């Protein structure tokens, strides 16, 4: 346990030092903030002394001290006013530049976090919920961002106020000084205890809010499914349950804060009562002046807030350590799929794609291979069709070509170049995958089609749209290609989204096009027209088509039948029909006229 605690403490300290290092990238802002804090604290400590002097001078005027005393009182009052104004100015500088440093840190971390999320491999995103990443990128990043202003600057301020303030009190009168500081140990103990409890409950609350975010995100993403199944009541109950769990914990946090704040306030006023009682006696005995007693009370008022902020400071350190650990854990991840050292851009010449005894298993299940011994070759102008039952590994094979995942056995080459040895950027400019689940952005149809080449000319966008059989539909819209589509393309039908996704891919003119069941939501007639319009595209590139519907790939130069990650049959459409194997059985099921199926007794009449 001791070793674990030491390791945790070491990681936490390393995280804080890393945040401090980020702050020091802005040295002049840090210097102004710290310098302004020192000056503001010094000026604040002079205010009780000036107030005490003013009260004593006022007492002198009342006792008949004359015009000289009256003039001295005026000078003290003006000095007090000037000190107060200057303290406000330097406090303003402290807060402004401390926040400035924090916002610079936040800006840098947001960019770094977002950039890392863009580069992390598919395997990472498969195992992490997007709601959790949003929580880290917002709440945890905020905990790191405010550390400089609420942690480091506060350390300087509290050290000055408590340290020098305590020295001034004790050097003036030991008894009154001890009484004035009597509330400090209790508040200094209760405040961190309260903040650490609040921190622990905050982490739990953050987890519950993450659950709430996931529930809302899934509901919004699947709102059409919810409406279609009339599941609004179930969704409301699920959301209400998650919301109540968060609210109950929030109430518990309020209870912790109120009880501890009340106890700390009571200890402060109890100490102040003792100072008034003992100090009043000293004033009557002539041991101290009224102004000195007023100085003690003012010092106590000034010290009350810094002492209570000890807990906030401890909480800031704890929060920055915890949030920073989670945030930096993401930032320090190395993408599983990345450019190897010395990787060169892919040079496409003949455009030959080759799979050589390729095997693949997901990292979380290395003993369950998804693909085994896959070998085939596709040359420029050829179309390879891949068919098989669900779970056969078709989509996984499609994801290996652009290196969304790395193969675990064998190799994939393009013109003899191992795709694992070339740059990812050049590879993904060469290979384009059109997936069945087409993601569209909330922007115009034109911008969605030209996403891979935002500066493409309008004629090129329209030609790609025509080839995808989308152009006529777009022309019928009120604002044509400027029409804004809804989030994830919900304002389009499934077939329209797939056609738009195909058009977006055709814009790039890649050397290898992979269609992963990307026409499943398109009717057979439209699919036939798309295939006819795409003939000029496929003449000088490799085309890979994964499909469940045989009509989508019967025209392919070679068809691979995939089952349980292995190629069990391969050949042209006619060759596979002649073999009378798995492909022929699937063909008979999909293509033979319904009357023949009924007559044979293989399909029951409805």
PDB file of N, CA, C and O in Angstrom, residues 98-99 142-155 158 309 312-317 319-320:
ATOM      1  N   UNK A  98      -3.168  36.322 -14.339  1.00  0.00           N
ATOM      2  CA  UNK A  98      -3.285  34.922 -13.915  1.00  0.00           C
ATOM      3  C   UNK A  98      -4.298  34.197 -14.794  1.00  0.00           C
ATOM      4  O   UNK A  98      -4.061  33.059 -15.233  1.00  0.00           O
ATOM      5  N   UNK A  99      -5.437  34.851 -15.068  1.00  0.00           N
ATOM      6  CA  UNK A  99      -6.427  34.253 -15.960  1.00  0.00           C
ATOM      7  C   UNK A  99      -5.887  34.138 -17.377  1.00  0.00           C
ATOM      8  O   UNK A  99      -6.178  33.175 -18.092  1.00  0.00           O
ATOM      9  N   UNK A 142     -10.638  22.026 -17.899  1.00  0.00           N
ATOM     10  CA  UNK A 142     -10.913  23.224 -17.108  1.00  0.00           C
ATOM     11  C   UNK A 142     -10.226  23.155 -15.759  1.00  0.00           C
ATOM     12  O   UNK A 142      -9.709  24.161 -15.256  1.00  0.00           O
ATOM     13  N   UNK A 143     -10.178  21.972 -15.135  1.00  0.00           N
ATOM     14  CA  UNK A 143      -9.488  21.814 -13.860  1.00  0.00           C
ATOM     15  C   UNK A 143      -8.003  22.105 -13.977  1.00  0.00           C
ATOM     16  O   UNK A 143      -7.391  22.647 -13.048  1.00  0.00           O
ATOM     17  N   UNK A 144      -7.411  21.771 -15.107  1.00  0.00           N
ATOM     18  CA  UNK A 144      -5.993  22.073 -15.344  1.00  0.00           C
ATOM     19  C   UNK A 144      -5.815  23.557 -15.647  1.00  0.00           C
ATOM     20  O   UNK A 144      -4.876  24.204 -15.167  1.00  0.00           O
ATOM     21  N   UNK A 145      -6.728  24.114 -16.425  1.00  0.00           N
ATOM     22  CA  UNK A 145      -6.600  25.506 -16.857  1.00  0.00           C
ATOM     23  C   UNK A 145      -6.581  26.482 -15.682  1.00  0.00           C
ATOM     24  O   UNK A 145      -5.809  27.448 -15.666  1.00  0.00           O
ATOM     25  N   UNK A 146      -7.423  26.272 -14.683  1.00  0.00           N
ATOM     26  CA  UNK A 146      -7.552  27.235 -13.582  1.00  0.00           C
ATOM     27  C   UNK A 146      -6.507  27.027 -12.498  1.00  0.00           C
ATOM     28  O   UNK A 146      -6.492  27.766 -11.507  1.00  0.00           O
ATOM     29  N   UNK A 147      -5.625  26.029 -12.653  1.00  0.00           N
ATOM     30  CA  UNK A 147      -4.672  25.729 -11.582  1.00  0.00           C
ATOM     31  C   UNK A 147      -3.739  26.897 -11.302  1.00  0.00           C
ATOM     32  O   UNK A 147      -3.425  27.184 -10.141  1.00  0.00           O
ATOM     33  N   UNK A 148      -3.283  27.591 -12.329  1.00  0.00           N
ATOM     34  CA  UNK A 148      -2.339  28.684 -12.088  1.00  0.00           C
ATOM     35  C   UNK A 148      -2.971  29.780 -11.236  1.00  0.00           C
ATOM     36  O   UNK A 148      -2.365  30.258 -10.270  1.00  0.00           O
ATOM     37  N   UNK A 149      -4.194  30.179 -11.583  1.00  0.00           N
ATOM     38  CA  UNK A 149      -4.825  31.290 -10.859  1.00  0.00           C
ATOM     39  C   UNK A 149      -5.359  30.868  -9.501  1.00  0.00           C
ATOM     40  O   UNK A 149      -5.289  31.634  -8.532  1.00  0.00           O
ATOM     41  N   UNK A 150      -5.893  29.663  -9.389  1.00  0.00           N
ATOM     42  CA  UNK A 150      -6.486  29.236  -8.114  1.00  0.00           C
ATOM     43  C   UNK A 150      -5.530  28.440  -7.245  1.00  0.00           C
ATOM     44  O   UNK A 150      -5.820  28.210  -6.067  1.00  0.00           O
ATOM     45  N   UNK A 151      -4.405  28.017  -7.808  1.00  0.00           N
ATOM     46  CA  UNK A 151      -3.451  27.234  -7.039  1.00  0.00           C
ATOM     47  C   UNK A 151      -2.149  27.965  -6.792  1.00  0.00           C
ATOM     48  O   UNK A 151      -1.854  28.401  -5.686  1.00  0.00           O
ATOM     49  N   UNK A 152      -1.369  28.185  -7.851  1.00  0.00           N
ATOM     50  CA  UNK A 152      -0.033  28.771  -7.688  1.00  0.00           C
ATOM     51  C   UNK A 152      -0.092  30.211  -7.182  1.00  0.00           C
ATOM     52  O   UNK A 152       0.620  30.582  -6.237  1.00  0.00           O
ATOM     53  N   UNK A 153      -0.912  31.046  -7.802  1.00  0.00           N
ATOM     54  CA  UNK A 153      -1.005  32.439  -7.371  1.00  0.00           C
ATOM     55  C   UNK A 153      -1.557  32.529  -5.959  1.00  0.00           C
ATOM     56  O   UNK A 153      -1.109  33.351  -5.146  1.00  0.00           O
ATOM     57  N   UNK A 154      -2.499  31.651  -5.643  1.00  0.00           N
ATOM     58  CA  UNK A 154      -3.080  31.674  -4.295  1.00  0.00           C
ATOM     59  C   UNK A 154      -2.052  31.262  -3.241  1.00  0.00           C
ATOM     60  O   UNK A 154      -2.091  31.750  -2.109  1.00  0.00           O
ATOM     61  N   UNK A 155      -1.113  30.384  -3.587  1.00  0.00           N
ATOM     62  CA  UNK A 155      -0.049  30.015  -2.653  1.00  0.00           C
ATOM     63  C   UNK A 155       0.759  31.256  -2.264  1.00  0.00           C
ATOM     64  O   UNK A 155       1.052  31.501  -1.088  1.00  0.00           O
ATOM     65  N   UNK A 158      -1.550  33.673  -0.106  1.00  0.00           N
ATOM     66  CA  UNK A 158      -1.814  33.193   1.260  1.00  0.00           C
ATOM     67  C   UNK A 158      -0.544  33.184   2.100  1.00  0.00           C
ATOM     68  O   UNK A 158      -0.585  33.464   3.302  1.00  0.00           O
ATOM     69  N   UNK A 309      -9.485  30.042   2.316  1.00  0.00           N
ATOM     70  CA  UNK A 309      -9.110  29.663   0.964  1.00  0.00           C
ATOM     71  C   UNK A 309      -8.032  28.590   0.924  1.00  0.00           C
ATOM     72  O   UNK A 309      -7.683  28.115  -0.159  1.00  0.00           O
ATOM     73  N   UNK A 312      -9.627  25.787  -0.658  1.00  0.00           N
ATOM     74  CA  UNK A 312      -9.747  25.951  -2.102  1.00  0.00           C
ATOM     75  C   UNK A 312      -8.413  25.705  -2.787  1.00  0.00           C
ATOM     76  O   UNK A 312      -8.354  25.146  -3.884  1.00  0.00           O
ATOM     77  N   UNK A 313      -7.334  26.134  -2.112  1.00  0.00           N
ATOM     78  CA  UNK A 313      -6.015  25.911  -2.683  1.00  0.00           C
ATOM     79  C   UNK A 313      -5.691  24.419  -2.733  1.00  0.00           C
ATOM     80  O   UNK A 313      -5.204  23.906  -3.742  1.00  0.00           O
ATOM     81  N   UNK A 314      -5.965  23.722  -1.615  1.00  0.00           N
ATOM     82  CA  UNK A 314      -5.742  22.275  -1.583  1.00  0.00           C
ATOM     83  C   UNK A 314      -6.589  21.596  -2.653  1.00  0.00           C
ATOM     84  O   UNK A 314      -6.134  20.691  -3.363  1.00  0.00           O
ATOM     85  N   UNK A 315      -7.839  22.051  -2.793  1.00  0.00           N
ATOM     86  CA  UNK A 315      -8.731  21.481  -3.795  1.00  0.00           C
ATOM     87  C   UNK A 315      -8.198  21.737  -5.201  1.00  0.00           C
ATOM     88  O   UNK A 315      -8.277  20.870  -6.082  1.00  0.00           O
ATOM     89  N   UNK A 316      -7.640  22.938  -5.406  1.00  0.00           N
ATOM     90  CA  UNK A 316      -7.092  23.256  -6.729  1.00  0.00           C
ATOM     91  C   UNK A 316      -5.935  22.334  -7.076  1.00  0.00           C
ATOM     92  O   UNK A 316      -5.846  21.829  -8.197  1.00  0.00           O
ATOM     93  N   UNK A 317      -5.052  22.084  -6.095  1.00  0.00           N
ATOM     94  CA  UNK A 317      -3.931  21.173  -6.327  1.00  0.00           C
ATOM     95  C   UNK A 317      -4.439  19.759  -6.595  1.00  0.00           C
ATOM     96  O   UNK A 317      -3.966  19.072  -7.508  1.00  0.00           O
ATOM     97  N   UNK A 319      -7.467  18.827  -7.641  1.00  0.00           N
ATOM     98  CA  UNK A 319      -8.218  18.749  -8.897  1.00  0.00           C
ATOM     99  C   UNK A 319      -7.280  18.778 -10.098  1.00  0.00           C
ATOM    100  O   UNK A 319      -7.453  18.011 -11.042  1.00  0.00           O
ATOM    101  N   UNK A 320      -6.289  19.669 -10.040  1.00  0.00           N
ATOM    102  CA  UNK A 320      -5.339  19.744 -11.154  1.00  0.00           C
ATOM    103  C   UNK A 320      -4.570  18.439 -11.305  1.00  0.00           C
ATOM    104  O   UNK A 320      -4.314  17.978 -12.419  1.00  0.00           O
TER     105      UNK A 320
END
